[in-house]
Amino acid sequence: MPSHRRRFLAVPVAALTALAVAQAVATVPAVAAPATGSASDVSTTLPARTTSAPAATDLSGSGQTVVWSQATAADTGAHGWLAVAGGTPQDLGRLAGTGETVTVHTVSVQDGVVAAATSTNPNGDLADHVTLRHLGSGAEDVLPVAYDSSGAAGDERYRGQAGDGILVQQSYQDDTSAYLVRLLLRTPGASDRTLLSGDEQYEILDSDADGALVERRTAPGWGYQIVYVDFATGTTVTVAEPDTGELPQALEFTPGHFGVVDGSTLTEWQRSAPGDAPATVDLPVANARWISDDTLAWYQRNDADASNELFAIPRDGSTAAKDLGGTFGDVEVGDDGRMRTSLYRPDVDAAFQTLTDGRISTTAGDATTIPAGLARLDALALSGGTLYTADDSSRLDGVVLRSDVTVGASGASASTPSRVLAFSGGLVHQTLAAAGGRILVEQTQAGIAGQFQVYENGTQVGTPLAYSDTSVVAVEDFDGAHALLSDKTTVYNGTLLLYTFADGHSQRVPSGSALSDGALYTSERNGTTSTWSIRRTDITTGAVTTVATVNCQPGGLQVRGSRILAVCGAGTSTYLLLTAGSSATTTVDGSGFVRSPILGTDVLYTFTKASGSTAVTLNAQSLTGTDTAAHALFTLPDRADTGAAERWTVDRDAPWAAWMDASGVTHVTWAGVPTAAKTVTTPTGFSPNGDGSSDSWSPTWTYDRPVNWTLTLKSGSTQVRSLTGTSSTGKVAPSWNGTTGTGTAAAEGAYTWTLTATDTVTGRPAADATGKVTLRRTVPAATVTAPAVASSAGTTAAVPVTWSAKTAGVKSYDIAWRVTTRNSAGAWTLGPLQTWRTATTATSATFGKSGSPVKPVPGVTYRFSVRAHDDAGQTGAWSRTATTGIPLDDRSTALHYTGTWKSASATAAWAGTVRTSATKGAYVSVTANGTQLRVIATKKSNGGRFAVVVDGKTVGTVNTYAAKTAYRQVVFTATLGTTVKSHKVQLRVLAGSTSARSTVTLDGVLVTL
């Protein structure tokens, strides 16, 4: 068949590392931008992940030239790549020189010629042309391949390169019309040359410019043969005749030899004399899989992780075998007799390595870095503000990456993605769900047995769930410890599989169930009534509680915190949003939804389409703010191709949503409202009276976002003042000076305040904050009372003290006390004010009982004061004092008795005792240091009389008669003077008015300053 030749500028091989290969890449349509526009979004982006090295295949080497096939971006077809002497890889791109999109099938290099088999049909199964590029001259030949998918006579299949030619399998009919195939050598500008014919099919196992190892199906039994074909002489040598199409253990194909390996025995022929008898060579190992001029290599299983590792050894066995490390891809022996392999190591650029004597060569130019491409991020998952992405293209093993997203006053931000999980097996890896700091992933290949596994911080948790075919299993819900899965059987029995990863337990539960915080939520009809109950079952304990009752059959349950979303009745578009434990429900009209809504924590996500549009918009409706409208976040991106997962997700535990564009950039959008105001300080009152203390009300609140705010103050239903502002930091700090909106002074009293705030970027409102503040202009005052004599209130040294407000708005009190003491020089001084109670709301207490700072001392006078705190934050002055004296008991050593006196017990008396005397002239004396004298006695029906003598002068006579007994009576009070002096006091018993009324009963004496 004719070829098409073009001439390019010759480029010396040594300069190919700088060769820029012109290419045109098919444009991938970009996904739609956020529907609301950047002006109304709080978003951040994570750049496309480019540290991933997509799998490189069709490795071929010739000298220091290496070519391979590799995808350039996520979900795009492979390109041909070229590198020389370890230089910068060059994307060969479109090789046919046409305007059509091409599909690269294979790429190889021999004798300085690169061959790329491609098809112009992007869905073509086989190549329809092969482009030969001569690296030394720059010439390019295009050899057509007459591919016919029907396989009819004349159909051609590209089988491999032969230097500056290609090997083609061509079908034909012989003279008897039998269908046969032949192997042709096709070169530019020359007629095809038949190498082998009369067979069923051919597979080229290895080839170079001089010959090829070919697997053929031969007549009459159509058995298998592996033959060597020498292109120059046409000599054909049978190397092996396997019973099936399975290849022998290993084949040798180097510039000098070809042969077959069985165990440690190599049977080889010389390429220079293929017709001569073969020689037998003993190899140093029995498991060689690949053979080069100087190296033997093979797989070796690692039981620790059930993986195959690549081991190599010098061909002569001079050095022990060694694991090359990392994950390897293609292994190939080039037409120069050297062995190359693609190695992928964690967090290190993947590279093609050349092996020398069983080791990775360190010679310059022998290693070629495999260029990184956009990672194939097959799935996104968000949970609690953490974004997970699953990448199955990096170094052949999929990984899971984690980024933490946050929103603050400066906007949204995301941490640099970090690896949290590297998979060790499988070709398809998807992040299915995330919850509670754990991720649920699928490790399998579609249609092949695999399993679902849970990981936490990169460590597998619990027992994996194995499925024979995960492609028919869908994860419906996940709470970090359990999963609800649907599978084919649910079509027939209407159940979900509840799986517990901790112990591997599984059970069937009704369809439409939901998980939340270790509990299963289901619905059940209440007998024959028209009501249904939503029930919560604790998965660990089995405890069942009814959390809500509704008047329709609730289906498709979703639970987040205390909120529940359910479809109201089968086949309807009405949803109910309710709160566990509450009878109140909110109806959500789903008639405009194109997908089921998703319930998140404090946010409801809905999906809509505009009239005449096919694009689906994701909307977020806050469930905490005052704005109940749904706000558009972004338009869902289309799948890049049918094999990719949907590239968007929402966070059910925090208000975030994410989507990935066709360039691999991940956009994360905040879907919430500012947090409810966090109070830093909100004084309950103030006093704009000009005293320099609390003259204005200055509350402070904080939000997690910049906000526009309004503070409204009302007296009853009447608005008195409105303050507004904008905070770029989220801190709101207004100040009210007690004036109305017209500038007049506001009246004293309580005011209701309401704070409203909206996000400055999105306009979404936060929940309102409200409270009360009191305005006072009068300084608070209080009064205190206490008995002048402690014995008037009781029998012990304890003083009942009471206090009360004299002004409005008093909230608490401080109580203090002080005493007058005599110093060493004999001078009497008033001691300092000492605190008894602080900020107490009580209005009475007993000084001398529990909580008293001291125990009252007989003969001492105590003074009490009070001050008030009001609801405006003011503190008043200390009040006038209330004075209480503690009497000397009749048994006090300060009292001296003369004459006949008797001591008696009396429970109701001061300190429980009294002294009595009916003897005229008997007396008691005491030295009084003070300004006032009080005598305490019992008044009784037999009460007699006594005289009070001060400094030798009678100042009064007291009659203690009373028809009814009265204890602890102050029967005499006298002022001793205006200054504190020492006085001699006597109480003398006088003759009774009658013989039956002659007894004096003394209880105590009190001298106060």
JSON list of N, CA, C and O in Angstrom, two decimals, residues 503-529:
[
{"chain": "A", "resi": 503, "resn": "ASP", "atom": "N", "xyz": [-17.67, -4.67, 63.91]},
{"chain": "A", "resi": 503, "resn": "ASP", "atom": "CA", "xyz": [-17.68, -6.12, 64.10]},
{"chain": "A", "resi": 503, "resn": "ASP", "atom": "C", "xyz": [-18.12, -6.89, 62.86]},
{"chain": "A", "resi": 503, "resn": "ASP", "atom": "O", "xyz": [-18.24, -8.12, 62.89]},
{"chain": "A", "resi": 504, "resn": "GLY", "atom": "N", "xyz": [-18.37, -6.19, 61.75]},
{"chain": "A", "resi": 504, "resn": "GLY", "atom": "CA", "xyz": [-18.76, -6.88, 60.53]},
{"chain": "A", "resi": 504, "resn": "GLY", "atom": "C", "xyz": [-20.18, -7.39, 60.52]},
{"chain": "A", "resi": 504, "resn": "GLY", "atom": "O", "xyz": [-20.57, -8.16, 59.64]},
{"chain": "A", "resi": 505, "resn": "HIS", "atom": "N", "xyz": [-21.01, -6.93, 61.47]},
{"chain": "A", "resi": 505, "resn": "HIS", "atom": "CA", "xyz": [-22.39, -7.39, 61.54]},
{"chain": "A", "resi": 505, "resn": "HIS", "atom": "C", "xyz": [-23.23, -6.68, 60.47]},
{"chain": "A", "resi": 505, "resn": "HIS", "atom": "O", "xyz": [-23.06, -5.49, 60.21]},
{"chain": "A", "resi": 506, "resn": "SER", "atom": "N", "xyz": [-24.12, -7.43, 59.85]},
{"chain": "A", "resi": 506, "resn": "SER", "atom": "CA", "xyz": [-25.01, -6.84, 58.84]},
{"chain": "A", "resi": 506, "resn": "SER", "atom": "C", "xyz": [-26.42, -7.33, 59.08]},
{"chain": "A", "resi": 506, "resn": "SER", "atom": "O", "xyz": [-26.65, -8.43, 59.60]},
{"chain": "A", "resi": 507, "resn": "GLN", "atom": "N", "xyz": [-27.37, -6.49, 58.69]},
{"chain": "A", "resi": 507, "resn": "GLN", "atom": "CA", "xyz": [-28.77, -6.85, 58.81]},
{"chain": "A", "resi": 507, "resn": "GLN", "atom": "C", "xyz": [-29.57, -6.05, 57.80]},
{"chain": "A", "resi": 507, "resn": "GLN", "atom": "O", "xyz": [-29.14, -5.00, 57.32]},
{"chain": "A", "resi": 508, "resn": "ARG", "atom": "N", "xyz": [-30.75, -6.54, 57.49]},
{"chain": "A", "resi": 508, "resn": "ARG", "atom": "CA", "xyz": [-31.63, -5.86, 56.57]},
{"chain": "A", "resi": 508, "resn": "ARG", "atom": "C", "xyz": [-32.54, -4.90, 57.34]},
{"chain": "A", "resi": 508, "resn": "ARG", "atom": "O", "xyz": [-33.07, -5.24, 58.40]},
{"chain": "A", "resi": 509, "resn": "VAL", "atom": "N", "xyz": [-32.69, -3.69, 56.78]},
{"chain": "A", "resi": 509, "resn": "VAL", "atom": "CA", "xyz": [-33.56, -2.69, 57.39]},
{"chain": "A", "resi": 509, "resn": "VAL", "atom": "C", "xyz": [-34.45, -2.12, 56.28]},
{"chain": "A", "resi": 509, "resn": "VAL", "atom": "O", "xyz": [-34.16, -2.25, 55.10]},
{"chain": "A", "resi": 510, "resn": "PRO", "atom": "N", "xyz": [-35.56, -1.47, 56.64]},
{"chain": "A", "resi": 510, "resn": "PRO", "atom": "CA", "xyz": [-36.48, -0.96, 55.60]},
{"chain": "A", "resi": 510, "resn": "PRO", "atom": "C", "xyz": [-35.81, 0.07, 54.70]},
{"chain": "A", "resi": 510, "resn": "PRO", "atom": "O", "xyz": [-34.94, 0.83, 55.13]},
{"chain": "A", "resi": 511, "resn": "SER", "atom": "N", "xyz": [-36.22, 0.10, 53.45]},
{"chain": "A", "resi": 511, "resn": "SER", "atom": "CA", "xyz": [-35.72, 1.13, 52.54]},
{"chain": "A", "resi": 511, "resn": "SER", "atom": "C", "xyz": [-36.19, 2.49, 53.05]},
{"chain": "A", "resi": 511, "resn": "SER", "atom": "O", "xyz": [-37.21, 2.61, 53.73]},
{"chain": "A", "resi": 512, "resn": "GLY", "atom": "N", "xyz": [-35.44, 3.51, 52.69]},
{"chain": "A", "resi": 512, "resn": "GLY", "atom": "CA", "xyz": [-35.78, 4.85, 53.15]},
{"chain": "A", "resi": 512, "resn": "GLY", "atom": "C", "xyz": [-35.26, 5.17, 54.52]},
{"chain": "A", "resi": 512, "resn": "GLY", "atom": "O", "xyz": [-35.51, 6.26, 55.05]},
{"chain": "A", "resi": 513, "resn": "SER", "atom": "N", "xyz": [-34.53, 4.24, 55.16]},
{"chain": "A", "resi": 513, "resn": "SER", "atom": "CA", "xyz": [-33.97, 4.48, 56.49]},
{"chain": "A", "resi": 513, "resn": "SER", "atom": "C", "xyz": [-32.80, 5.44, 56.39]},
{"chain": "A", "resi": 513, "resn": "SER", "atom": "O", "xyz": [-32.26, 5.71, 55.31]},
{"chain": "A", "resi": 514, "resn": "ALA", "atom": "N", "xyz": [-32.38, 5.97, 57.56]},
{"chain": "A", "resi": 514, "resn": "ALA", "atom": "CA", "xyz": [-31.28, 6.91, 57.61]},
{"chain": "A", "resi": 514, "resn": "ALA", "atom": "C", "xyz": [-30.43, 6.66, 58.85]},
{"chain": "A", "resi": 514, "resn": "ALA", "atom": "O", "xyz": [-30.89, 6.05, 59.82]},
{"chain": "A", "resi": 515, "resn": "LEU", "atom": "N", "xyz": [-29.18, 7.14, 58.79]},
{"chain": "A", "resi": 515, "resn": "LEU", "atom": "CA", "xyz": [-28.25, 7.02, 59.91]},
{"chain": "A", "resi": 515, "resn": "LEU", "atom": "C", "xyz": [-27.92, 8.39, 60.46]},
{"chain": "A", "resi": 515, "resn": "LEU", "atom": "O", "xyz": [-27.84, 9.36, 59.71]},
{"chain": "A", "resi": 516, "resn": "SER", "atom": "N", "xyz": [-27.71, 8.44, 61.77]},
{"chain": "A", "resi": 516, "resn": "SER", "atom": "CA", "xyz": [-27.23, 9.68, 62.39]},
{"chain": "A", "resi": 516, "resn": "SER", "atom": "C", "xyz": [-26.75, 9.37, 63.80]},
{"chain": "A", "resi": 516, "resn": "SER", "atom": "O", "xyz": [-27.50, 8.82, 64.61]},
{"chain": "A", "resi": 517, "resn": "ASP", "atom": "N", "xyz": [-25.48, 9.69, 64.07]},
{"chain": "A", "resi": 517, "resn": "ASP", "atom": "CA", "xyz": [-24.92, 9.58, 65.42]},
{"chain": "A", "resi": 517, "resn": "ASP", "atom": "C", "xyz": [-25.15, 8.21, 66.05]},
{"chain": "A", "resi": 517, "resn": "ASP", "atom": "O", "xyz": [-25.58, 8.09, 67.20]},
{"chain": "A", "resi": 518, "resn": "GLY", "atom": "N", "xyz": [-24.86, 7.14, 65.30]},
{"chain": "A", "resi": 518, "resn": "GLY", "atom": "CA", "xyz": [-24.95, 5.81, 65.86]},
{"chain": "A", "resi": 518, "resn": "GLY", "atom": "C", "xyz": [-26.36, 5.27, 66.00]},
{"chain": "A", "resi": 518, "resn": "GLY", "atom": "O", "xyz": [-26.58, 4.29, 66.72]},
{"chain": "A", "resi": 519, "resn": "ALA", "atom": "N", "xyz": [-27.33, 5.90, 65.35]},
{"chain": "A", "resi": 519, "resn": "ALA", "atom": "CA", "xyz": [-28.72, 5.45, 65.45]},
{"chain": "A", "resi": 519, "resn": "ALA", "atom": "C", "xyz": [-29.30, 5.28, 64.06]},
{"chain": "A", "resi": 519, "resn": "ALA", "atom": "O", "xyz": [-28.90, 5.94, 63.10]},
{"chain": "A", "resi": 520, "resn": "LEU", "atom": "N", "xyz": [-30.27, 4.37, 63.97]},
{"chain": "A", "resi": 520, "resn": "LEU", "atom": "CA", "xyz": [-30.99, 4.11, 62.73]},
{"chain": "A", "resi": 520, "resn": "LEU", "atom": "C", "xyz": [-32.38, 4.71, 62.84]},
{"chain": "A", "resi": 520, "resn": "LEU", "atom": "O", "xyz": [-33.09, 4.49, 63.83]},
{"chain": "A", "resi": 521, "resn": "TYR", "atom": "N", "xyz": [-32.77, 5.48, 61.84]},
{"chain": "A", "resi": 521, "resn": "TYR", "atom": "CA", "xyz": [-34.09, 6.10, 61.81]},
{"chain": "A", "resi": 521, "resn": "TYR", "atom": "C", "xyz": [-34.95, 5.40, 60.76]},
{"chain": "A", "resi": 521, "resn": "TYR", "atom": "O", "xyz": [-34.53, 5.25, 59.61]},
{"chain": "A", "resi": 522, "resn": "THR", "atom": "N", "xyz": [-36.13, 4.97, 61.17]},
{"chain": "A", "resi": 522, "resn": "THR", "atom": "CA", "xyz": [-37.06, 4.29, 60.28]},
{"chain": "A", "resi": 522, "resn": "THR", "atom": "C", "xyz": [-38.46, 4.84, 60.51]},
{"chain": "A", "resi": 522, "resn": "THR", "atom": "O", "xyz": [-38.71, 5.57, 61.48]},
{"chain": "A", "resi": 523, "resn": "SER", "atom": "N", "xyz": [-39.37, 4.49, 59.63]},
{"chain": "A", "resi": 523, "resn": "SER", "atom": "CA", "xyz": [-40.76, 4.92, 59.81]},
{"chain": "A", "resi": 523, "resn": "SER", "atom": "C", "xyz": [-41.66, 3.69, 59.92]},
{"chain": "A", "resi": 523, "resn": "SER", "atom": "O", "xyz": [-41.37, 2.64, 59.34]},
{"chain": "A", "resi": 524, "resn": "GLU", "atom": "N", "xyz": [-42.73, 3.85, 60.68]},
{"chain": "A", "resi": 524, "resn": "GLU", "atom": "CA", "xyz": [-43.64, 2.73, 60.91]},
{"chain": "A", "resi": 524, "resn": "GLU", "atom": "C", "xyz": [-45.06, 3.27, 61.11]},
{"chain": "A", "resi": 524, "resn": "GLU", "atom": "O", "xyz": [-45.27, 4.26, 61.82]},
{"chain": "A", "resi": 525, "resn": "ARG", "atom": "N", "xyz": [-46.02, 2.59, 60.49]},
{"chain": "A", "resi": 525, "resn": "ARG", "atom": "CA", "xyz": [-47.41, 3.01, 60.60]},
{"chain": "A", "resi": 525, "resn": "ARG", "atom": "C", "xyz": [-47.95, 2.68, 61.99]},
{"chain": "A", "resi": 525, "resn": "ARG", "atom": "O", "xyz": [-47.63, 1.66, 62.58]},
{"chain": "A", "resi": 526, "resn": "ASN", "atom": "N", "xyz": [-48.74, 3.60, 62.52]},
{"chain": "A", "resi": 526, "resn": "ASN", "atom": "CA", "xyz": [-49.33, 3.40, 63.84]},
{"chain": "A", "resi": 526, "resn": "ASN", "atom": "C", "xyz": [-50.63, 2.61, 63.74]},
{"chain": "A", "resi": 526, "resn": "ASN", "atom": "O", "xyz": [-51.72, 3.18, 63.63]},
{"chain": "A", "resi": 527, "resn": "GLY", "atom": "N", "xyz": [-50.48, 1.30, 63.75]},
{"chain": "A", "resi": 527, "resn": "GLY", "atom": "CA", "xyz": [-51.65, 0.43, 63.66]},
{"chain": "A", "resi": 527, "resn": "GLY", "atom": "C", "xyz": [-52.40, 0.62, 62.36]},
{"chain": "A", "resi": 527, "resn": "GLY", "atom": "O", "xyz": [-51.82, 0.61, 61.28]},
{"chain": "A", "resi": 528, "resn": "THR", "atom": "N", "xyz": [-53.71, 0.81, 62.48]},
{"chain": "A", "resi": 528, "resn": "THR", "atom": "CA", "xyz": [-54.56, 1.02, 61.29]},
{"chain": "A", "resi": 528, "resn": "THR", "atom": "C", "xyz": [-54.89, 2.48, 61.09]},
{"chain": "A", "resi": 528, "resn": "THR", "atom": "O", "xyz": [-55.72, 2.83, 60.25]},
{"chain": "A", "resi": 529, "resn": "THR", "atom": "N", "xyz": [-54.23, 3.36, 61.85]},
{"chain": "A", "resi": 529, "resn": "THR", "atom": "CA", "xyz": [-54.51, 4.79, 61.74]},
{"chain": "A", "resi": 529, "resn": "THR", "atom": "C", "xyz": [-53.82, 5.36, 60.51]},
{"chain": "A", "resi": 529, "resn": "THR", "atom": "O", "xyz": [-53.06, 4.67, 59.81]}
]
